[in-house]
Structure formats: C-alpha cells, structure tokens
Coordinates of C-alpha atoms in Angstrom, one line a residue:
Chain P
X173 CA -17.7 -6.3 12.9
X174 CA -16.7 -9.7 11.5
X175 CA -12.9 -10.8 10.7
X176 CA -13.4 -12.4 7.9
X177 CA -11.2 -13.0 4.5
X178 CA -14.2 -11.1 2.7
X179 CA -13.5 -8.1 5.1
X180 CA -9.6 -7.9 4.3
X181 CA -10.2 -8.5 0.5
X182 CA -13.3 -6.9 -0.9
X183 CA -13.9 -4.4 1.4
X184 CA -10.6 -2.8 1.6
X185 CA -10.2 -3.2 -2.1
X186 CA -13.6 -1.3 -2.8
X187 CA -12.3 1.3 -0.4
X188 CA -9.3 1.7 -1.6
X189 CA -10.4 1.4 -5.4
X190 CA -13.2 4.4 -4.7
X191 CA -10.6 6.1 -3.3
X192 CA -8.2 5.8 -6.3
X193 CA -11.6 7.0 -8.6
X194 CA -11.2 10.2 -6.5
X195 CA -7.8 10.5 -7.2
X196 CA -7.7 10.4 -10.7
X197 CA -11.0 12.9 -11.0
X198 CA -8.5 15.6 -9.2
X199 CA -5.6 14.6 -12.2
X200 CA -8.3 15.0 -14.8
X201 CA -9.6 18.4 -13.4
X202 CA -5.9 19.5 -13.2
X203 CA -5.1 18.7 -16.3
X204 CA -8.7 20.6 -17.8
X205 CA -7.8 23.7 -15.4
X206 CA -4.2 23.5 -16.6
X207 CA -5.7 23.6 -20.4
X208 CA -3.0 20.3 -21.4
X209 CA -4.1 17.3 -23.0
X210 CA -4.9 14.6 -20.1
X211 CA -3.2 12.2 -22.2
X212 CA -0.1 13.5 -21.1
X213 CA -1.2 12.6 -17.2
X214 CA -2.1 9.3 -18.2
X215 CA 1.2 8.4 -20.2
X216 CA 3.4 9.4 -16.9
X217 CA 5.5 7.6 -14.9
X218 CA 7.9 7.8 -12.1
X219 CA 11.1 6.4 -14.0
X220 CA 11.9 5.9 -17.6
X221 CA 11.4 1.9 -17.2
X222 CA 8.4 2.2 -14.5
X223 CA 5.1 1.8 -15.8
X224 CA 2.7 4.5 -16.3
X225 CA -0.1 5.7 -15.0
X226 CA -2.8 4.2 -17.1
X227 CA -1.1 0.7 -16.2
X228 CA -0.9 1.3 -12.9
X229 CA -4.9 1.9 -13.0
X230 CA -5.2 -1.3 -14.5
X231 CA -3.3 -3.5 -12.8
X232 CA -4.5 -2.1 -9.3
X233 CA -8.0 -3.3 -10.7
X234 CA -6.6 -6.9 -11.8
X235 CA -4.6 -7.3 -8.8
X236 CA -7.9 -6.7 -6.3
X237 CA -10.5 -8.6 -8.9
X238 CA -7.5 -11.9 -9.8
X239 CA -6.8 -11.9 -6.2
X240 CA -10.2 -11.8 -4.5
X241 CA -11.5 -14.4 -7.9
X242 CA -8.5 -16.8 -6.9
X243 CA -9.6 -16.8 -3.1
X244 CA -12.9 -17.7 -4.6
X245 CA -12.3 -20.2 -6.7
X246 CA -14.1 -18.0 -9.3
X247 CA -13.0 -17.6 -13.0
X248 CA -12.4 -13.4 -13.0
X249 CA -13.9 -10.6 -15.9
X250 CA -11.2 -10.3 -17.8
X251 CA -11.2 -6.9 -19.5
X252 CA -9.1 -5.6 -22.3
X253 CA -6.2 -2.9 -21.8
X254 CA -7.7 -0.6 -23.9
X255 CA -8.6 2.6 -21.8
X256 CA -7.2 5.6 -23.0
X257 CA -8.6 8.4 -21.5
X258 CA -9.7 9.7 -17.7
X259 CA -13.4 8.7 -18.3
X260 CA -12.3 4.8 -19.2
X261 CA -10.6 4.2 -16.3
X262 CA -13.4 5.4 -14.0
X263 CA -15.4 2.7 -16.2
X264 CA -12.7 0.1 -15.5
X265 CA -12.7 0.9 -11.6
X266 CA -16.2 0.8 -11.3
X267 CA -16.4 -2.6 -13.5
X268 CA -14.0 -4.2 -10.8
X269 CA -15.0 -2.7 -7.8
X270 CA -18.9 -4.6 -9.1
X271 CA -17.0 -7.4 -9.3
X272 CA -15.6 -7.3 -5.8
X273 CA -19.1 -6.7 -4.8
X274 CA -20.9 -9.5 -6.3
X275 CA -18.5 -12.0 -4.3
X276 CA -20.2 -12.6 -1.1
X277 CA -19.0 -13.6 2.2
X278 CA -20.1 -16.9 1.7
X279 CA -17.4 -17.6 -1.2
X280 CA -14.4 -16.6 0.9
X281 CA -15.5 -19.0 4.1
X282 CA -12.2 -21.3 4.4
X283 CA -10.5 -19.6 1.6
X284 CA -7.5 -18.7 3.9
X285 CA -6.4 -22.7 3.8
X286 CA -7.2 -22.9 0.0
X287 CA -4.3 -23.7 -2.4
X288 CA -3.3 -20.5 -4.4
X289 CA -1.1 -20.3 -7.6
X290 CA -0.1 -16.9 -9.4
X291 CA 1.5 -17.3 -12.5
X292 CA 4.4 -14.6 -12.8
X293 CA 6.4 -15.0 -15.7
X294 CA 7.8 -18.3 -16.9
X295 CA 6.8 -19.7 -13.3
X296 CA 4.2 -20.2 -10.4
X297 CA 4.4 -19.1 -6.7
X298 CA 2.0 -21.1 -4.9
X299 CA 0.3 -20.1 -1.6
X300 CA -2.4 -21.3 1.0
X301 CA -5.0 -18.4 0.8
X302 CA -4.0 -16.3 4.4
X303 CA -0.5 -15.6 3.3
X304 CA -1.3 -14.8 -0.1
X305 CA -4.3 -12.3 0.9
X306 CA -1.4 -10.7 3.5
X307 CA 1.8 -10.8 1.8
X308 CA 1.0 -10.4 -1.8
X309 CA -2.2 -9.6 -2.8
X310 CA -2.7 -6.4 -0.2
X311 CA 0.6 -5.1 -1.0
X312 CA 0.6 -5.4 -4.6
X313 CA -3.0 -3.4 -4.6
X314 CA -1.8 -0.8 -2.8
X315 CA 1.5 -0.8 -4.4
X316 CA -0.5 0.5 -7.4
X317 CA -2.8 2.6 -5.9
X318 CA 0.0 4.6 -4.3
X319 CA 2.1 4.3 -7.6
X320 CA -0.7 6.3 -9.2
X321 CA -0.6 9.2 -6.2
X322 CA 2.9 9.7 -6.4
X323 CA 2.6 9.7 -10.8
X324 CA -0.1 12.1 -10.5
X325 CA 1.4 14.1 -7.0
X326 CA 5.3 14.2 -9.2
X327 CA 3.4 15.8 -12.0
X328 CA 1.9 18.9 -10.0
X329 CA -2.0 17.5 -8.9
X330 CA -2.9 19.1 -5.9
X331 CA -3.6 15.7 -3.8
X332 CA -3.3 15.0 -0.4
X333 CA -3.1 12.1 1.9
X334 CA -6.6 12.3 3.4
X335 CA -7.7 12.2 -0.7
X336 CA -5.7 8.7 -0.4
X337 CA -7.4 7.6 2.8
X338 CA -10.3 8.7 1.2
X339 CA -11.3 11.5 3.5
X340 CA -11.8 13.6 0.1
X341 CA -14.2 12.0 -1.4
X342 CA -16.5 11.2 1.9
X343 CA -16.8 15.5 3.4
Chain G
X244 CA -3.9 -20.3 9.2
X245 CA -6.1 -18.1 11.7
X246 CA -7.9 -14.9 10.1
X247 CA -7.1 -12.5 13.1
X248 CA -6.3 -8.9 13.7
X249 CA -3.2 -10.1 14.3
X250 CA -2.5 -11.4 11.9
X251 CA -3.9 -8.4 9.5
X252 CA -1.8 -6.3 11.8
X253 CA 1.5 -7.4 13.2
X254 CA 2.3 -9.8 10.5
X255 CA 1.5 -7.9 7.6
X256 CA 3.3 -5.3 8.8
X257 CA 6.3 -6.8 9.8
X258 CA 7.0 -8.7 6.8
X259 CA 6.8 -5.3 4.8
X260 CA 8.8 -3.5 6.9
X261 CA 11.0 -6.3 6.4
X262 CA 10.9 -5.8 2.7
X263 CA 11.4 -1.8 3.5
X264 CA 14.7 -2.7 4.7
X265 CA 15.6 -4.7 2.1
X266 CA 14.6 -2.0 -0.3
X267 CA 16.9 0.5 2.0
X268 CA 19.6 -2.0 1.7
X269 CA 19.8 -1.7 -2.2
X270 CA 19.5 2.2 -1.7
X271 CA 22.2 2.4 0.2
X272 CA 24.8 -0.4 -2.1
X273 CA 23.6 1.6 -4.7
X274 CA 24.9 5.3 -3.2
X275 CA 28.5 3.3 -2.3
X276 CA 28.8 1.7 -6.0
X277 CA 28.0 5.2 -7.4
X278 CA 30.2 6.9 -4.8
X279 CA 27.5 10.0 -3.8
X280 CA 27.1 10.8 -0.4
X281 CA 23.9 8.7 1.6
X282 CA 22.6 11.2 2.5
X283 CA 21.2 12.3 -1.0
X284 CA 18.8 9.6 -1.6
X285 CA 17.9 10.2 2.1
X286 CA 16.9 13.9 1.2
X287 CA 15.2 13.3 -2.0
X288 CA 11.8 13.0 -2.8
X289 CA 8.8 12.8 -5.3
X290 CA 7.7 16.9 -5.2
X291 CA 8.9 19.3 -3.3
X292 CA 6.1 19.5 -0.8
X293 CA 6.2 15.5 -0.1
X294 CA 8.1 14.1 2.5
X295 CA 11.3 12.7 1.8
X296 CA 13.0 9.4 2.1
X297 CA 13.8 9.6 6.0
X298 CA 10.6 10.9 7.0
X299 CA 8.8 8.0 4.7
X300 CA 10.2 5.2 6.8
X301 CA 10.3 6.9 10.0
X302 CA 5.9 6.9 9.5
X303 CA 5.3 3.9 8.0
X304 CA 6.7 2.4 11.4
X305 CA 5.3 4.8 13.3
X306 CA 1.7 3.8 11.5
X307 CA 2.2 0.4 12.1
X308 CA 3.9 0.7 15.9
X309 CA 1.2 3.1 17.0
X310 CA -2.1 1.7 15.1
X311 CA -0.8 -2.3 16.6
X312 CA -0.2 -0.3 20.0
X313 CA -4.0 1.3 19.9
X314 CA -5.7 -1.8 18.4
X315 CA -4.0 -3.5 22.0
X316 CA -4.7 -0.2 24.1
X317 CA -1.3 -0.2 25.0
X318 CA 1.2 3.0 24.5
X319 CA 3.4 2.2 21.9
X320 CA 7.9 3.0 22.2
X321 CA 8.0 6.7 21.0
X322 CA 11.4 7.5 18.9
X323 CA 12.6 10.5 18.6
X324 CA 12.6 11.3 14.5
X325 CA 16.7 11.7 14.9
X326 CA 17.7 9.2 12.0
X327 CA 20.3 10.5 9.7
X328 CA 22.0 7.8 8.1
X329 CA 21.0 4.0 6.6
X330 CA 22.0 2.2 8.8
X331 CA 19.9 4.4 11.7
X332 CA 17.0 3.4 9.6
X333 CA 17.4 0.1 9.7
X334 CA 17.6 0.7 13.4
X335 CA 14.1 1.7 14.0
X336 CA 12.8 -0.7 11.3
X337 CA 14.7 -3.1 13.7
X338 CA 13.1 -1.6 17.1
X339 CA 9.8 -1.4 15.3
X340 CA 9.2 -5.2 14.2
X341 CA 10.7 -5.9 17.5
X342 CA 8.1 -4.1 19.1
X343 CA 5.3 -5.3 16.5
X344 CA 6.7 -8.8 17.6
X345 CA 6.1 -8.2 21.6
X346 CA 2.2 -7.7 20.7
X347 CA 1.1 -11.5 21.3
X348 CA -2.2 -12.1 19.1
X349 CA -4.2 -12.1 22.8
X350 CA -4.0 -8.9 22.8
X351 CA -5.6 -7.9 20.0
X352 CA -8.8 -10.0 20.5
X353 CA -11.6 -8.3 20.4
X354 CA -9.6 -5.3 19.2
X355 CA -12.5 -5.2 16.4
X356 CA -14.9 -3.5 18.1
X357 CA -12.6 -1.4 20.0
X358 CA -13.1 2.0 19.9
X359 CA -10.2 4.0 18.0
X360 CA -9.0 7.9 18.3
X361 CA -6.7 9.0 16.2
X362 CA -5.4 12.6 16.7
X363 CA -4.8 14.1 13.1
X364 CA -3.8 18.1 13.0
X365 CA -6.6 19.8 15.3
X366 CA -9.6 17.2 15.4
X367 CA -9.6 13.0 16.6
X368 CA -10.9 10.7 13.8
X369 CA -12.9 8.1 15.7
X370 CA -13.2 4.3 14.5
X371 CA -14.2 1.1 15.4
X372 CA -10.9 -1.6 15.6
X373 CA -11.8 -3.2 12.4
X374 CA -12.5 -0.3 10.0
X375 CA -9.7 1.4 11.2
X376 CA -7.3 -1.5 10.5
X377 CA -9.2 -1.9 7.0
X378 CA -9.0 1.7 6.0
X379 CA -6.8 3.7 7.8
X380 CA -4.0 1.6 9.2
X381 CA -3.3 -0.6 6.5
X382 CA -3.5 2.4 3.7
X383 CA -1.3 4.5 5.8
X384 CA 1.6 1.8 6.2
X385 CA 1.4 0.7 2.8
X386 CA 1.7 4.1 1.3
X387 CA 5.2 5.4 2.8
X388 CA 6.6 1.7 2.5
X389 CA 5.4 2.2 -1.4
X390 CA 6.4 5.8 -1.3
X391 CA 9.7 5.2 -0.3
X392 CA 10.4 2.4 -2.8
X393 CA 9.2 5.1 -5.4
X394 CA 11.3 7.4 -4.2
X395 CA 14.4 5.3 -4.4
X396 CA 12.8 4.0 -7.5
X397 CA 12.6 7.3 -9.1
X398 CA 16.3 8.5 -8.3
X399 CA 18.0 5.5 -10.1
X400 CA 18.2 2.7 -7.9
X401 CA 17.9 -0.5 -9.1
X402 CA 14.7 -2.2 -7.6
X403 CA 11.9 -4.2 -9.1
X404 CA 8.4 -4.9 -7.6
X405 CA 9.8 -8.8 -5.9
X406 CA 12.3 -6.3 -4.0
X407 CA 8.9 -4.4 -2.9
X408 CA 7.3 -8.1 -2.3
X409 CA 10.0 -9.9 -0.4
X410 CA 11.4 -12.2 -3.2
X411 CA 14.5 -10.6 -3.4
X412 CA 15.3 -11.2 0.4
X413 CA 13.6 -14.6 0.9
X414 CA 15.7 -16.4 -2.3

C-alpha cells in the first residue's frame, strides 16, 4: 500500500479506463440487441455543441496517457482520431491503458515538484506536478469517462453505477 | 508538495466541490435570465431512472464527507437530504468543504492500510484505505460532480469544461 504519484495516476487511470471498456461493450450489445447501427451510439452526445461519444473515448485515453507522460517527462504514443466503430475504441483503450502500464513507479519519484505545462488553446497553464495530477488531470479523466455513461445511459443502455465503479466487469 | 491521502482526499475534493458551486451558480443566473422557475433544472435529469440535479450534489458531498470521515474513522455530519432550492445547495456544498476542511492531514495517516466497510443495498464492500480512495471514493465524487454539470449542460445552460475545472472561478 504505497502513496505514491504512480498510485494516483496509472493505477486509477487503468481502473477507470477497464472500467470505461466495460461500458461501452454494454452500448455495443445494446445497440446489436436493439438491431440499429452502432454508429448511431457512437455519434451521440449530450447537447448539440458537446462532443460525442467517440470523442469523449478518445480524449479520456489522451487525458490519462498526456497526463501521466508529462509527470514522466516522457514523450506520449500519439494515435490518430480515426476510430469509428465499437471494436476501435476497445483497441484505443487497451493501447493507452499499455501505455500507462509500461511507466513504472520509478518514473513518477519526485514528479509531484516537477514543472508542468499543458497547452490549451492559444496559451499554456503551468503547474508543479501535485496540483496538476489533483486538480486537472483526475478530473478531466473522469470528466470523460462519466461523459460517456451519461451519452450512452441518455440513449437507453442499461448501465449502472457499479458498471462505472467497475463492479460489472470484476463478478 | 506532499503526496498524502490527504491530499488525494480533502483537497481534491474540496476544490471540485468548489467548482460544483460554481457550476450551480451559472445554473441558477441562467434560470433568472430565462425567467423559469429554479426549481426545473433542479428536477431534471439525463433519463428517467437517473437521479436528478438535487440528488447529484447532495451524493457527491455525501461521497466525499463520508469516504474523508471513514478514511479518519471518525463519523462524518449527517444532513438530512431536505434541499429544495440553489441557494440550499450551496449550503451543504458550504457545510461539506467546511467539514472536509476540519479533517487535519494527521488524521489520515496511515489511513492506507485502514480497513474500509462500505454498506451498499444489502451487503458491505470491504477495502483497504488506499484502494478505496483509488477506486471507489474518488470515482464516486467525480461522477455526480460530472453528472450534474451534464445535466445542467444538457438543459441549456451555458457552461464549458474551465467552469467544470475551476478557471472560470479562479480568473
């Protein structure tokens, strides 16, 4: 049981990530029990001017691997927004959550004082490594995880929370 | 910068309950500049078996009041779910981050290898301090804070992901 940076970043990203694979396997099986094309699931959103839920994939994947690569002083995988269906998004989570797994402990020692800067539009917020980890990388991951629950729970999946917290996937 | 429970606990989730309010605030401006009654947006919701708006931020401080209170073995402030209006949200928010405040990061040393029972329907999910804080309390506190902004989101109000992050308040 070590408090570590590595225990706040890639393990509860992995989690949460595995979790989110889960998820989307129930939209997909809705959608093939339902007989409609899954594209329709993944082009939904919450508001006319929210993104949807293929997006929402995608950047919960580059919000966990950018975030945990920055605390690591690593250069990330950068992978193309190209998935289109169910099946490529499983591919994209698994990709990131390998990612997350090949950074050992090791590369997050004293990463909570390290300098951190995010572009985000035409500017940069900087951050020591702590704060960033606490304010703004956890909640933007599970800002998108949950974003994808809600898309996929406003559209008529059958999901519940313990699916969210993972309890699902792990009876 | 010290990588504690503590700060993984209280001052995560005081700075998004924080941003909850903030969120609330715009909700609320929003209902007065359209002229509808509050008390809509407190009602709605994503589907009509989730939760709405009031029951969203009356658990996500419950989650973080009651998983700070067992990290510390202490018995957390109960309050009773009475909260009808806005500003009665931003009430308990209030009394919440108060209480999350009163936890001094002493008491949550050695909270890692505490053991943790959560009650949940008719059976206690058992954890150790740290994966329950990883997996469970964090998840859970995250999810109605991002459910609610979702919600508000969804019915109109104006809100982008810095309200969600705290750069809306902080500048």
């Amino acid at each position: 049981m070590k408090i570590s940076m590595h225990a706040f970043s890639v393990d509860v990203f992995t989690n949460i990530l595995g979790n989110l694979s889960w998820i989307l396997e129930k939209g997909a099986n809705h959608a093939a029990a339902r007989k409609f094309d899954p594209a329709l699931l993944l082009a939904s959103r919450l508001a006319p001017d929210m993104l949807p839920l293929t997006r929402q994939v995608q950047i919960a994947c580059d919000q966990a691997k950018n975030s945990v690569a920055r605390l690591a002083a690593q250069e990330p995988p950068r992978f193309e927004d190209t998935e289109s269906t169910f099946e490529q998004l499983h591919t994209r989570i698994a990709r990131t959550i390998d990612y997350l797994k090949s950074v050992a402990p090791g590369a997050l020692e004293g990463s909570e004082t390290r300098d951190i800067k995010v572009p985000a539009g035409g500017r940069t917020l900087e951050f020591k490594g702590l704060p960033y980890l606490q304010h703004f990388a956890i909640p933007n991951v599970f800002f998108h995880v949950t974003t994808a629950y809600n898309i996929l729970r406003h559209t008529g999946v059958e999901l519940g929370k313990t699916d969210y917290i993972g309890g699902g996937r792990q009876t």
